Amino acid sequence: QGFEYFAPIYAGDRIRFESRIVDFIQRRQGRLKFLIEETEAWNQHQVLTTRFRKTIVIRDPETER
């Protein structure tokens, strides 16, 4: 996970989140796949306040047979 902070968030702010998939990694013979998701948080003034990334690990049940 990674976090970047651009502007403070105050009590009473209205925050809008936008998420997107930025990468998908699949190894040829591995059982795991990796999904990289990035989320941005914008305040009511359309100012970017925060960006964070997370990695989601997915087990492929087909490779376990």
PDB file of C-alpha atoms in Angstrom, residues 7-54:
ATOM      1  CA  ALA A   7      -4.260  18.828   0.838  1.00  0.00           C
ATOM      2  CA  PRO A   8      -5.754  18.614   4.338  1.00  0.00           C
ATOM      3  CA  ILE A   9      -9.239  17.267   4.973  1.00  0.00           C
ATOM      4  CA  TYR A  10     -11.330  19.124   7.550  1.00  0.00           C
ATOM      5  CA  ALA A  11     -14.430  18.182   9.546  1.00  0.00           C
ATOM      6  CA  GLY A  12     -17.455  18.983   7.403  1.00  0.00           C
ATOM      7  CA  ASP A  13     -15.678  18.458   4.061  1.00  0.00           C
ATOM      8  CA  ARG A  14     -17.484  16.409   1.439  1.00  0.00           C
ATOM      9  CA  ILE A  15     -15.110  13.835  -0.022  1.00  0.00           C
ATOM     10  CA  ARG A  16     -15.610  12.059  -3.355  1.00  0.00           C
ATOM     11  CA  PHE A  17     -13.630   8.900  -4.113  1.00  0.00           C
ATOM     12  CA  GLU A  18     -12.647   7.675  -7.574  1.00  0.00           C
ATOM     13  CA  SER A  19     -11.081   4.231  -7.965  1.00  0.00           C
ATOM     14  CA  ARG A  20      -9.547   2.553 -10.988  1.00  0.00           C
ATOM     15  CA  ILE A  21      -7.531  -0.526 -11.833  1.00  0.00           C
ATOM     16  CA  VAL A  22      -4.056   0.602 -12.890  1.00  0.00           C
ATOM     17  CA  ASP A  23      -2.349  -2.764 -13.373  1.00  0.00           C
ATOM     18  CA  PHE A  24      -2.999  -6.501 -13.470  1.00  0.00           C
ATOM     19  CA  ILE A  25      -0.056  -8.863 -13.109  1.00  0.00           C
ATOM     20  CA  GLN A  26      -0.320 -12.559 -13.885  1.00  0.00           C
ATOM     21  CA  ARG A  27       2.650 -14.880 -13.821  1.00  0.00           C
ATOM     22  CA  ARG A  28       2.665 -17.670 -16.383  1.00  0.00           C
ATOM     23  CA  GLN A  29       2.880 -20.579 -13.983  1.00  0.00           C
ATOM     24  CA  GLY A  30       2.091 -18.905 -10.704  1.00  0.00           C
ATOM     25  CA  ARG A  31      -1.026 -19.455  -8.672  1.00  0.00           C
ATOM     26  CA  LEU A  32      -1.324 -15.795  -7.777  1.00  0.00           C
ATOM     27  CA  LYS A  33      -2.533 -12.792  -9.709  1.00  0.00           C
ATOM     28  CA  PHE A  34      -2.048  -9.221  -8.559  1.00  0.00           C
ATOM     29  CA  LEU A  35      -4.527  -6.413  -9.099  1.00  0.00           C
ATOM     30  CA  ILE A  36      -3.276  -2.866  -8.460  1.00  0.00           C
ATOM     31  CA  GLU A  37      -6.025  -0.385  -7.566  1.00  0.00           C
ATOM     32  CA  GLU A  38      -5.568   3.367  -7.200  1.00  0.00           C
ATOM     33  CA  THR A  39      -8.087   5.574  -5.395  1.00  0.00           C
ATOM     34  CA  GLU A  40      -8.159   9.364  -5.337  1.00  0.00           C
ATOM     35  CA  ALA A  41     -10.061  11.502  -2.828  1.00  0.00           C
ATOM     36  CA  TRP A  42     -11.358  14.917  -3.939  1.00  0.00           C
ATOM     37  CA  ASN A  43     -12.993  17.543  -1.713  1.00  0.00           C
ATOM     38  CA  GLN A  44     -16.054  19.679  -2.478  1.00  0.00           C
ATOM     39  CA  HIS A  45     -13.802  22.296  -4.143  1.00  0.00           C
ATOM     40  CA  GLN A  46     -12.514  19.670  -6.635  1.00  0.00           C
ATOM     41  CA  VAL A  47      -9.109  19.654  -4.923  1.00  0.00           C
ATOM     42  CA  LEU A  48      -7.227  16.352  -4.853  1.00  0.00           C
ATOM     43  CA  THR A  49      -6.557  15.589  -1.181  1.00  0.00           C
ATOM     44  CA  THR A  50      -5.244  12.026  -1.148  1.00  0.00           C
ATOM     45  CA  ARG A  51      -4.164   9.234  -3.486  1.00  0.00           C
ATOM     46  CA  PHE A  52      -3.644   5.688  -2.313  1.00  0.00           C
ATOM     47  CA  ARG A  53      -2.754   2.413  -3.997  1.00  0.00           C
ATOM     48  CA  LYS A  54      -3.398  -1.101  -2.861  1.00  0.00           C
TER      49      LYS A  54
END
